[in-house]
XYZ file of C-alpha atoms in Angstrom:
653
model
C -21.815 -2.342 -69.080
C -24.083 -4.734 -70.175
C -27.444 -3.497 -71.416
C -30.878 -4.286 -69.029
C -33.150 -6.811 -70.985
C -36.045 -6.742 -68.752
C -38.258 -3.576 -67.992
C -41.609 -2.674 -67.329
C -43.510 -0.825 -70.064
C -45.043 2.081 -69.255
C -47.511 1.897 -72.240
C -49.035 -0.944 -70.421
C -49.616 0.588 -67.257
C -53.001 1.652 -68.168
C -54.249 -1.846 -69.456
C -52.878 -3.498 -66.561
C -52.827 -6.957 -68.431
C -52.238 -10.088 -66.749
C -48.524 -10.496 -68.321
C -47.698 -6.975 -66.903
C -49.052 -8.114 -63.572
C -46.698 -11.039 -63.862
C -43.691 -9.460 -64.863
C -44.296 -6.785 -62.313
C -44.206 -9.625 -59.400
C -40.676 -10.441 -60.884
C -39.348 -7.114 -60.356
C -40.910 -6.566 -57.072
C -39.290 -9.889 -55.998
C -36.066 -8.745 -57.150
C -36.522 -5.673 -55.204
C -37.353 -7.540 -52.015
C -34.220 -10.065 -52.667
C -32.130 -6.418 -52.947
C -33.621 -5.474 -49.520
C -32.649 -8.352 -47.790
C -29.220 -8.402 -49.303
C -28.287 -4.625 -48.324
C -29.487 -4.742 -45.127
C -26.858 -7.705 -44.817
C -24.157 -5.937 -46.276
C -24.852 -2.525 -44.502
C -24.509 -4.879 -41.210
C -21.055 -5.706 -42.447
C -19.809 -2.428 -43.579
C -20.947 -0.720 -40.109
C -18.658 -3.617 -38.265
C -15.946 -2.741 -40.785
C -16.427 1.006 -39.172
C -16.774 -0.155 -35.866
C -13.330 -1.974 -35.907
C -11.948 0.760 -37.251
C -13.524 3.252 -34.817
C -12.166 0.647 -32.152
C -8.738 0.705 -33.598
C -8.284 4.387 -33.401
C -9.442 4.542 -29.626
C -7.312 1.455 -28.864
C -4.080 3.311 -30.578
C -5.000 6.204 -28.658
C -5.097 4.510 -25.392
C -2.033 2.697 -26.185
C -0.150 5.765 -26.334
C -1.288 7.293 -22.810
C -0.425 3.713 -21.758
C 3.037 3.873 -22.838
C 3.722 7.305 -21.363
C 2.703 5.568 -17.637
C 5.685 3.021 -17.835
C 7.975 6.220 -16.295
C 5.475 6.874 -13.683
C 5.738 3.495 -12.301
C 7.597 2.761 -8.722
C 9.297 -0.358 -9.842
C 10.823 -1.900 -7.009
C 13.819 -3.294 -9.535
C 15.076 -1.207 -12.632
C 14.438 1.934 -11.616
C 16.159 4.542 -13.931
C 15.971 2.650 -17.063
C 15.987 5.763 -19.026
C 16.852 3.968 -22.150
C 13.796 2.127 -22.187
C 11.770 5.323 -21.023
C 13.121 7.332 -23.994
C 12.490 4.523 -26.343
C 8.733 4.494 -25.048
C 8.128 8.253 -25.514
C 9.517 7.800 -28.964
C 7.224 4.552 -29.700
C 4.390 7.320 -28.052
C 4.710 9.947 -30.770
C 4.836 7.275 -33.634
C 1.642 5.756 -32.178
C 0.109 9.197 -31.742
C 0.370 9.575 -35.375
C -0.727 6.082 -36.436
C -3.584 6.898 -34.038
C -4.595 10.276 -36.344
C -4.260 7.917 -39.243
C -6.272 5.629 -37.840
C -8.983 8.201 -37.061
C -9.184 9.391 -40.335
C -9.471 6.160 -41.780
C -12.669 5.461 -39.810
C -14.073 8.998 -41.026
C -13.396 8.152 -44.537
C -15.220 4.748 -44.127
C -17.780 6.340 -42.547
C -18.391 9.035 -45.386
C -17.538 7.092 -48.270
C -18.552 3.485 -47.393
C -21.293 3.241 -44.778
C -23.193 6.566 -45.753
C -23.610 5.614 -49.270
C -25.129 2.322 -48.705
C -27.380 3.848 -46.113
C -28.457 6.624 -48.484
C -29.293 3.904 -50.715
C -31.394 1.905 -48.452
C -33.466 4.808 -46.980
C -34.028 6.602 -50.397
C -34.312 4.155 -53.199
C -35.491 1.100 -51.408
C -38.011 2.976 -49.465
C -39.188 4.789 -52.332
C -39.932 1.186 -54.053
C -41.644 0.486 -50.875
C -43.638 3.334 -50.401
C -44.863 3.289 -54.448
C -45.863 -0.301 -53.974
C -48.074 0.575 -51.262
C -49.550 3.542 -53.009
C -49.889 1.485 -56.051
C -51.925 -1.339 -54.168
C -54.347 1.127 -52.900
C -54.808 2.893 -56.163
C -55.656 -0.966 -57.964
C -57.773 -1.451 -55.024
C -60.010 1.721 -55.705
C -60.199 1.160 -59.128
C -61.084 -2.451 -58.814
C -63.886 -1.133 -56.396
C -65.230 1.581 -58.876
C -65.625 -0.858 -61.442
C -67.572 -3.386 -59.316
C -69.527 -0.697 -58.750
C -70.266 0.650 -62.225
C -70.796 -3.073 -63.387
C -73.622 -3.315 -61.075
C -75.656 -0.192 -62.987
C -79.194 -1.770 -63.756
C -79.876 -1.294 -67.447
C -83.526 -0.855 -66.526
C -84.783 2.386 -65.080
C -81.186 3.560 -65.773
C -80.630 7.074 -63.774
C -78.805 9.263 -65.786
C -77.534 11.242 -62.869
C -76.343 8.162 -60.817
C -74.841 6.471 -63.915
C -72.611 9.799 -64.566
C -71.278 10.101 -61.011
C -70.285 6.318 -61.094
C -68.487 6.992 -64.643
C -66.714 10.026 -63.362
C -65.651 8.078 -60.184
C -64.412 5.161 -62.568
C -62.499 7.585 -64.618
C -60.794 9.396 -61.470
C -59.588 6.158 -60.132
C -58.395 4.694 -63.409
C -56.564 7.625 -64.019
C -55.225 7.612 -60.125
C -54.133 3.781 -60.860
C -52.353 4.826 -64.299
C -50.351 7.512 -62.447
C -49.184 5.134 -59.551
C -48.377 2.666 -61.900
C -46.119 4.473 -63.925
C -44.138 5.998 -60.940
C -43.967 2.370 -59.461
C -42.559 1.113 -63.080
C -40.034 3.663 -63.448
C -38.739 3.326 -59.537
C -38.502 -0.678 -60.660
C -36.758 0.503 -63.678
C -34.580 2.832 -62.068
C -33.806 0.372 -59.414
C -31.916 -2.054 -61.898
C -29.458 0.658 -62.628
C -29.205 2.169 -59.093
C -28.801 -0.973 -57.635
C -25.506 -1.501 -59.284
C -24.259 1.778 -58.508
C -25.125 1.220 -54.651
C -23.152 -1.828 -54.651
C -19.903 -0.204 -56.189
C -19.519 2.893 -54.722
C -19.400 2.118 -51.134
C -16.567 -0.487 -52.086
C -14.817 1.981 -54.236
C -14.998 4.837 -51.674
C -13.555 2.153 -49.067
C -10.868 1.045 -51.219
C -9.433 4.727 -51.981
C -9.612 5.150 -47.921
C -7.470 2.245 -47.485
C -5.055 3.073 -50.308
C -4.643 6.855 -48.686
C -4.340 4.966 -45.256
C -1.263 2.870 -46.337
C 0.551 5.621 -48.598
C 0.528 7.620 -45.261
C 1.460 4.646 -43.064
C 4.629 4.106 -45.544
C 5.488 7.635 -46.041
C 5.613 7.762 -41.957
C 7.343 4.434 -41.348
C 9.725 4.945 -44.247
C 10.946 8.606 -43.695
C 10.817 8.812 -40.040
C 11.141 5.621 -38.411
C 13.736 3.414 -40.471
C 16.524 4.464 -38.510
C 14.738 4.359 -34.977
C 13.265 1.016 -35.563
C 16.786 -0.301 -36.436
C 18.459 1.087 -33.328
C 15.383 -0.760 -31.280
C 16.081 -4.010 -33.153
C 19.725 -3.609 -32.072
C 18.787 -2.736 -28.395
C 16.721 -6.074 -28.487
C 19.214 -8.172 -30.007
C 21.728 -7.098 -27.412
C 19.133 -7.661 -24.429
C 18.572 -11.023 -25.819
C 22.292 -11.863 -25.977
C 22.941 -10.657 -22.301
C 19.846 -12.508 -21.103
C 21.327 -15.810 -23.098
C 24.891 -15.413 -21.452
C 22.632 -14.797 -18.191
C 20.786 -17.972 -18.554
C 23.637 -20.366 -19.078
C 25.541 -18.753 -16.309
C 22.554 -19.832 -14.090
C 22.170 -23.320 -16.100
C 26.133 -23.479 -15.330
C 25.412 -22.562 -11.552
C 22.699 -25.012 -11.268
C 24.586 -28.140 -12.821
C 27.328 -27.314 -10.485
C 24.992 -26.951 -7.532
C 23.022 -30.255 -7.973
C 26.300 -32.106 -8.905
C 26.867 -32.266 -4.927
C 27.068 -35.438 -3.231
C 23.494 -36.333 -1.477
C 25.185 -36.270 1.863
C 24.938 -32.415 1.655
C 20.926 -32.490 1.811
C 21.055 -34.850 5.065
C 20.985 -33.018 8.380
C 24.167 -34.878 10.151
C 27.057 -34.296 6.999
C 30.066 -33.612 7.727
C 30.855 -29.855 7.981
C 33.909 -27.872 7.490
C 36.001 -26.595 10.340
C 34.105 -24.621 13.030
C 35.014 -20.691 12.148
C 35.783 -19.141 15.411
C 36.205 -15.803 14.561
C 32.451 -15.042 13.237
C 30.641 -11.775 14.445
C 27.405 -12.318 12.655
C 25.368 -15.334 12.190
C 22.191 -16.108 10.665
C 19.838 -19.162 10.262
C 16.839 -21.837 11.227
C 17.160 -22.620 14.752
C 14.412 -24.166 17.038
C 13.607 -22.305 19.863
C 11.714 -23.854 23.296
C 8.750 -22.089 24.505
C 6.820 -22.683 27.520
C 2.997 -23.946 26.599
C 2.067 -24.095 29.982
C 3.202 -24.550 33.718
C 5.449 -27.693 32.768
C 4.849 -28.100 29.015
C 7.134 -26.841 26.347
C 7.258 -26.606 22.394
C 9.656 -26.187 20.208
C 9.317 -23.443 17.098
C 11.538 -23.352 14.044
C 12.447 -19.573 13.581
C 14.915 -17.591 11.733
C 17.250 -16.317 13.729
C 20.163 -13.376 13.171
C 22.460 -11.238 14.988
C 22.357 -7.660 14.569
C 24.826 -5.765 17.005
C 24.751 -6.914 20.489
C 21.242 -8.505 20.050
C 19.945 -11.569 19.157
C 17.157 -11.113 16.527
C 14.418 -13.349 15.349
C 11.988 -13.153 12.264
C 9.264 -15.717 11.806
C 8.280 -16.933 8.401
C 6.146 -14.160 6.477
C 7.088 -11.267 8.438
C 8.605 -8.257 7.049
C 11.092 -7.226 9.798
C 12.414 -9.391 12.905
C 12.255 -8.344 16.351
C 14.384 -8.612 19.362
C 14.625 -11.576 21.657
C 17.832 -11.053 23.579
C 20.635 -8.561 24.449
C 23.563 -10.576 24.228
C 25.590 -8.187 26.339
C 27.114 -9.810 29.394
C 25.723 -13.455 28.743
C 27.295 -16.730 28.240
C 26.899 -19.661 25.739
C 27.568 -23.261 26.013
C 26.492 -26.524 24.300
C 23.987 -28.597 26.395
C 22.424 -31.897 26.067
C 18.561 -32.083 25.819
C 16.305 -35.278 25.607
C 13.814 -34.471 22.855
C 16.301 -32.207 20.277
C 19.672 -32.533 18.939
C 22.684 -29.996 18.788
C 21.120 -27.833 21.519
C 22.852 -24.597 23.093
C 21.752 -22.464 25.850
C 21.960 -18.925 26.257
C 22.177 -17.476 29.952
C 21.352 -13.539 30.537
C 22.783 -12.024 33.619
C 20.103 -12.644 36.071
C 20.430 -16.517 35.553
C 17.646 -17.209 33.143
C 18.539 -18.838 29.795
C 17.368 -19.481 26.435
C 17.849 -22.817 24.593
C 19.132 -24.193 20.223
C 26.115 -25.485 17.371
C 29.281 -24.565 17.258
C 29.269 -21.234 14.940
C 26.080 -20.108 16.886
C 28.421 -20.636 19.923
C 31.342 -19.020 19.060
C 29.398 -16.048 17.150
C 27.105 -15.479 19.850
C 30.364 -15.323 22.091
C 32.087 -12.823 20.331
C 28.968 -10.708 20.305
C 28.695 -11.494 23.933
C 32.289 -9.956 24.528
C 31.256 -6.958 22.427
C 34.099 -7.791 20.046
C 31.906 -5.927 17.286
C 32.114 -2.751 18.903
C 36.228 -2.481 18.310
C 37.916 -1.606 15.358
C 38.850 -4.787 13.783
C 36.295 -7.425 15.268
C 37.189 -10.328 13.173
C 41.379 -9.894 14.152
C 40.369 -9.664 17.683
C 37.827 -12.645 17.572
C 40.892 -14.854 15.766
C 43.019 -13.739 19.001
C 40.197 -14.233 21.818
C 39.276 -17.747 20.126
C 42.224 -19.539 18.838
C 41.650 -22.534 21.643
C 38.442 -21.818 23.202
C 35.041 -23.194 22.472
C 32.439 -22.313 25.126
C 31.624 -19.230 26.201
C 32.968 -17.251 28.887
C 31.920 -14.225 31.413
C 31.577 -11.382 28.802
C 32.997 -7.924 29.250
C 30.680 -4.704 30.040
C 31.628 -1.267 29.516
C 29.400 1.588 29.314
C 32.093 3.504 27.708
C 31.988 1.016 24.784
C 28.056 0.958 24.738
C 28.171 4.604 24.473
C 30.624 4.725 22.019
C 28.936 1.967 19.857
C 25.570 3.799 19.959
C 24.306 5.740 16.961
C 24.602 9.217 18.614
C 26.660 8.945 22.043
C 26.682 12.716 22.629
C 22.544 13.267 22.089
C 21.703 12.849 25.862
C 24.504 15.010 26.769
C 23.734 17.567 24.102
C 20.068 17.316 25.582
C 21.205 17.984 29.155
C 23.461 21.088 28.166
C 20.588 22.512 26.445
C 18.350 22.236 29.710
C 20.836 23.760 31.984
C 21.613 19.923 33.543
C 25.394 18.971 33.861
C 25.340 15.224 33.839
C 27.445 14.140 36.511
C 30.662 11.991 35.463
C 31.598 9.057 37.670
C 35.501 9.312 37.971
C 36.092 5.579 37.350
C 34.065 3.349 34.843
C 31.736 0.930 36.977
C 30.770 -2.450 36.123
C 27.321 -3.784 36.765
C 28.077 -5.497 39.839
C 29.327 -2.087 41.651
C 25.670 -0.449 40.620
C 23.201 -3.455 41.180
C 23.661 -6.056 43.339
C 23.181 -9.796 41.105
C 20.010 -11.420 41.927
C 17.800 -8.019 42.792
C 14.317 -8.681 42.537
C 12.407 -6.412 40.133
C 9.004 -4.858 40.508
C 7.073 -5.202 37.217
C 3.758 -3.316 38.272
C 2.663 -1.046 40.981
C -0.774 -1.921 42.631
C -2.445 0.289 45.038
C -3.753 -1.689 48.144
C -7.442 -2.139 48.940
C -7.293 -0.279 51.867
C -5.230 2.716 50.301
C -7.716 2.884 47.476
C -10.857 3.188 50.138
C -9.080 5.809 52.285
C -8.616 8.111 49.123
C -12.027 7.611 48.061
C -13.903 8.121 51.355
C -16.487 10.544 51.751
C -14.463 13.851 52.198
C -11.161 12.795 50.129
C -10.232 14.394 47.516
C -9.169 12.532 44.301
C -6.018 13.777 42.334
C -7.329 15.683 39.242
C -4.297 16.009 36.434
C -6.111 18.462 34.511
C -7.394 20.675 36.881
C -5.922 22.418 40.378
C -4.727 21.081 43.654
C -5.222 22.321 47.141
C -1.153 22.536 47.261
C 0.046 25.899 46.843
C 3.449 24.557 46.250
C 2.244 23.076 43.045
C 0.261 26.070 41.532
C 3.616 27.035 39.751
C 4.082 23.704 37.998
C 1.480 20.580 36.899
C 2.589 18.425 33.743
C 0.957 15.165 32.964
C 2.438 12.622 30.842
C 1.185 9.393 29.717
C 3.767 6.515 30.613
C 3.884 2.780 31.316
C 5.463 1.676 34.053
C 8.048 -0.828 33.188
C 9.871 -2.179 36.552
C 11.876 -0.797 39.487
C 14.772 -2.283 41.304
C 16.964 -1.564 44.274
C 20.103 -0.060 43.231
C 23.442 0.490 45.174
C 24.530 3.939 43.571
C 22.026 6.891 43.323
C 24.286 9.628 41.714
C 25.200 8.419 38.368
C 23.318 8.034 35.343
C 24.869 4.821 34.452
C 22.982 3.092 36.791
C 19.576 3.815 35.317
C 20.836 2.681 32.102
C 21.813 -0.932 33.751
C 18.532 -0.806 35.532
C 16.563 -0.407 32.091
C 18.673 -2.924 30.376
C 18.218 -5.462 33.265
C 14.679 -4.781 33.350
C 13.845 -4.885 29.799
C 15.793 -8.160 29.776
C 13.857 -9.615 32.531
C 10.591 -8.802 30.646
C 11.689 -10.522 27.755
C 12.947 -13.759 29.345
C 9.516 -13.787 31.644
C 7.501 -13.035 28.552
C 5.944 -9.956 30.175
C 4.956 -7.739 27.453
C 1.690 -6.030 28.586
C 1.801 -3.105 30.530
C -0.656 -0.689 32.007
C -1.024 3.017 30.843
C -0.943 5.552 33.670
C -0.740 9.277 34.346
C 2.653 10.772 35.418
C 2.272 13.975 37.282
C 5.397 16.412 37.662
C 4.740 19.560 40.167
C 7.150 21.744 41.552
C 7.154 19.660 44.908
C 6.560 15.628 44.007
C 5.978 13.094 41.397
C 2.603 11.375 41.175
C 1.534 8.168 39.593
C -2.047 8.556 38.889
C -4.778 5.777 37.777
C -6.213 7.320 34.362
C -9.747 6.052 35.487
C -10.401 6.452 38.911
C -7.416 9.536 39.322
C -6.315 7.713 42.247
C -2.723 7.891 43.169
C -1.012 4.371 42.657
C 1.711 5.157 45.365
C 0.534 5.845 48.667
C 3.157 8.331 49.297
C 4.136 10.650 46.538
C 7.898 11.114 45.392
C 9.149 14.189 46.897
C 11.415 15.732 43.835
C 14.252 16.641 46.565
C 14.480 12.836 47.031
C 14.927 12.576 43.030
C 19.077 12.161 42.885
C 19.411 11.334 39.154
C 17.288 10.942 36.116
C 17.812 10.082 32.436
C 16.502 9.028 29.245
C 17.838 6.319 27.419
C 20.668 6.902 25.309
C 19.461 5.003 22.084
C 15.505 4.517 22.848
C 14.173 8.219 23.941
C 10.673 6.710 24.437
C 12.655 5.147 27.934
C 13.138 6.974 30.721
C 14.011 6.442 34.568
C 14.984 8.353 38.124
C 16.594 7.297 41.049
C 14.704 7.813 44.393
C 16.692 8.067 47.436
C 15.350 6.806 50.569
C 16.106 5.511 54.091
C 17.884 2.203 55.051
C 16.425 0.973 58.622
C 18.513 -2.499 58.026
C 20.967 -1.146 60.573
C 18.450 0.145 62.930
C 19.013 3.735 61.829
C 17.933 5.895 59.041
C 21.439 7.421 58.154
C 22.198 4.962 55.340
C 20.714 6.151 52.202
C 18.968 3.482 50.073
C 18.258 4.120 46.503
C 16.051 2.462 43.664
C 15.458 3.058 40.129
C 11.869 3.413 38.638
C 11.779 2.477 34.816
C 9.130 4.242 32.658
C 8.058 4.222 28.769
C 6.508 7.348 27.197
C 4.607 8.155 24.320
C 7.021 10.861 23.397
C 10.457 11.373 24.106
C 11.574 10.797 27.711
C 13.749 14.039 27.452
C 10.528 16.180 28.043
C 10.142 14.140 31.161
C 13.441 14.424 32.206
C 13.506 18.477 31.519
C 9.900 18.863 32.992
C 11.828 16.941 36.602
C 14.468 19.716 36.191
C 12.291 22.667 35.998
C 10.417 21.609 39.061
C 13.858 21.059 41.012
C 14.879 24.280 39.732
C 11.358 25.822 40.897
C 11.334 23.998 44.483
C 15.209 25.601 44.815
C 13.805 29.032 43.473
C 11.002 29.004 46.004
C 13.765 29.714 49.179
C 14.640 33.114 47.112
C 11.885 35.130 45.885
C 14.046 37.331 43.770
C 15.459 33.745 41.873
C 12.137 32.675 41.437
C 10.870 36.074 40.140
C 14.142 35.819 37.792
C 13.202 32.105 36.911
C 9.417 33.559 35.885
C 10.825 36.173 33.487
C 13.277 33.697 31.697
C 10.362 30.942 31.409
C 6.850 31.388 29.325
C 3.663 31.468 31.422
C 0.295 30.565 30.672
C -2.570 32.913 31.587
C -3.301 31.201 34.928
C 0.366 32.030 35.753
C 1.756 28.258 35.487
C 4.996 27.502 33.753
C 4.382 27.103 30.126
C 5.435 23.444 29.025
C 4.918 21.214 26.048
C 1.676 19.830 25.676
C 0.237 17.085 27.652
C 0.475 13.695 26.730
C -2.992 12.741 28.367
C -5.036 15.234 26.119
C -7.360 14.618 23.037
C -4.802 11.602 21.984
C -5.289 9.650 25.240
C -9.057 10.226 25.324
C -9.384 9.055 21.564
C -7.465 6.019 22.558
C -10.144 4.408 24.443
C -9.771 1.482 26.860
C -8.966 -0.921 24.392
C -5.675 0.645 23.935
C -4.595 1.140 27.393
C -2.616 -2.265 27.223
C 0.553 -1.652 25.057
C 3.850 -3.789 24.171
C 6.618 -3.038 26.421
């Protein structure tokens, strides 16, 4: 190391000559420059430490994030075990690298940042402090000398002179001591600043070398084979991607090489496939916008089983537009649209938008999709036909095609009800007269409302007790929505209920009647009442007596639907011997089977009342409440109905 040529001489500290002061100013300027540079260098070192510390935190977060891949719920490529195992192996390697980065950050803090901070806080601060002490001592010495110089020569006071002399001596000694300490610190700073510049960088370099050595040891000994296998896997994936990309490019070129007529709406098509039983595509459907105005909406239609489904753009799933069973399809001419066809439902109402759609819908209307080999049947039936013919409806086929044909029969047997089976399969015309009107709502007449609410009258309370002792054994209330009722020919078969349900739902879809009002259906041991929830007024003037309910059933596929047949008297021939039947269809919040079970229990109680022993036996076999009533399922009109509020009284049918 080269020698230091310039230093402050301690021998000259007492004399404090101008030459010494000039040299001292050079040393002070050098110390000030060193202080400024040290502050900037320390900021750079702290930035390096911060970056390394952030690197350690970042690698720690990276290792945690790699483990999260396995927990992601990817819609595609689920169960990619190879990638998951590889990422887990990478996680272990990143954790080891994270420990190395954390150790490197600690060494940088200890061996580079800390020595520089110590040099600034100890040496440079000491220089600054000694400079202030030396300045104060010099000022005091200068003041003492001025005081001594002003002593009068005449009338000299020996006592005052002695005191001033002692003060000058004390200040000169104090200045001498401060000067020597200050000079020694400035001389030593010339050596310490060199060490202060080299020591942090030496520690930083050693820390980096230690980090690289451990990193190379980790990579070379533990990860060589692993990295080679990962590289091979990546190359395999890239080659597969290239092959797939080439296939897609070829498909693109092939699909784009077609003639421009393919994009034209009226281009020549291949011969009509008359054996289709499924079809999907965009169609324009005409909807009423007013009394006489209509509008066309372009929607995506598809067939599903025996139904025509529709799905608007952006919708998650489609909804049913029409039950195609027992429908007819034919091509029609339309003034404002081309290639239209018309679907006619059994009650004469039509739907409108060619050859493939017509054939497909006709195949579905014939219920070919329920056969064992639908395509063969379709080919045989459509060898020469193009337009639709009247379809065949069979309840037996519908039961066979339902998801669970034995569901309702199993329920009826568990509830001790034996369903009546007709000896032969009945056609819809045998059950319901074609064109029979359907009533979609039950409105309470104004006069009847006044009769039930005039003074002295008592409203029906579905949650309390009534004055009728016959109803004291059973009172069960269900939240239902009345869908419709219609006159029927047969009253002792469940098929008439199923056919009435189908016609009521189809009529609601055709007439766009989707809103229904919620009511309370009360089943007692003697009758059935339909009650207005807000006013607690019975909607029908005469309650339905259980003895007049000849048949009841829940829908085989949609258990929320239920209906029952009510027997009345036909006075058209001048007498009441001729019975008449009507079917009432409801939708409930819970399964309709519960309502059917309650009606059956009411009929059993009504029959058992004729025989006290039978009634007692029935009460023993059924659990009872504390007030002696039959214990059934919880009522649907409890807290849930009250919490629904008035805004939810309207629902979709």
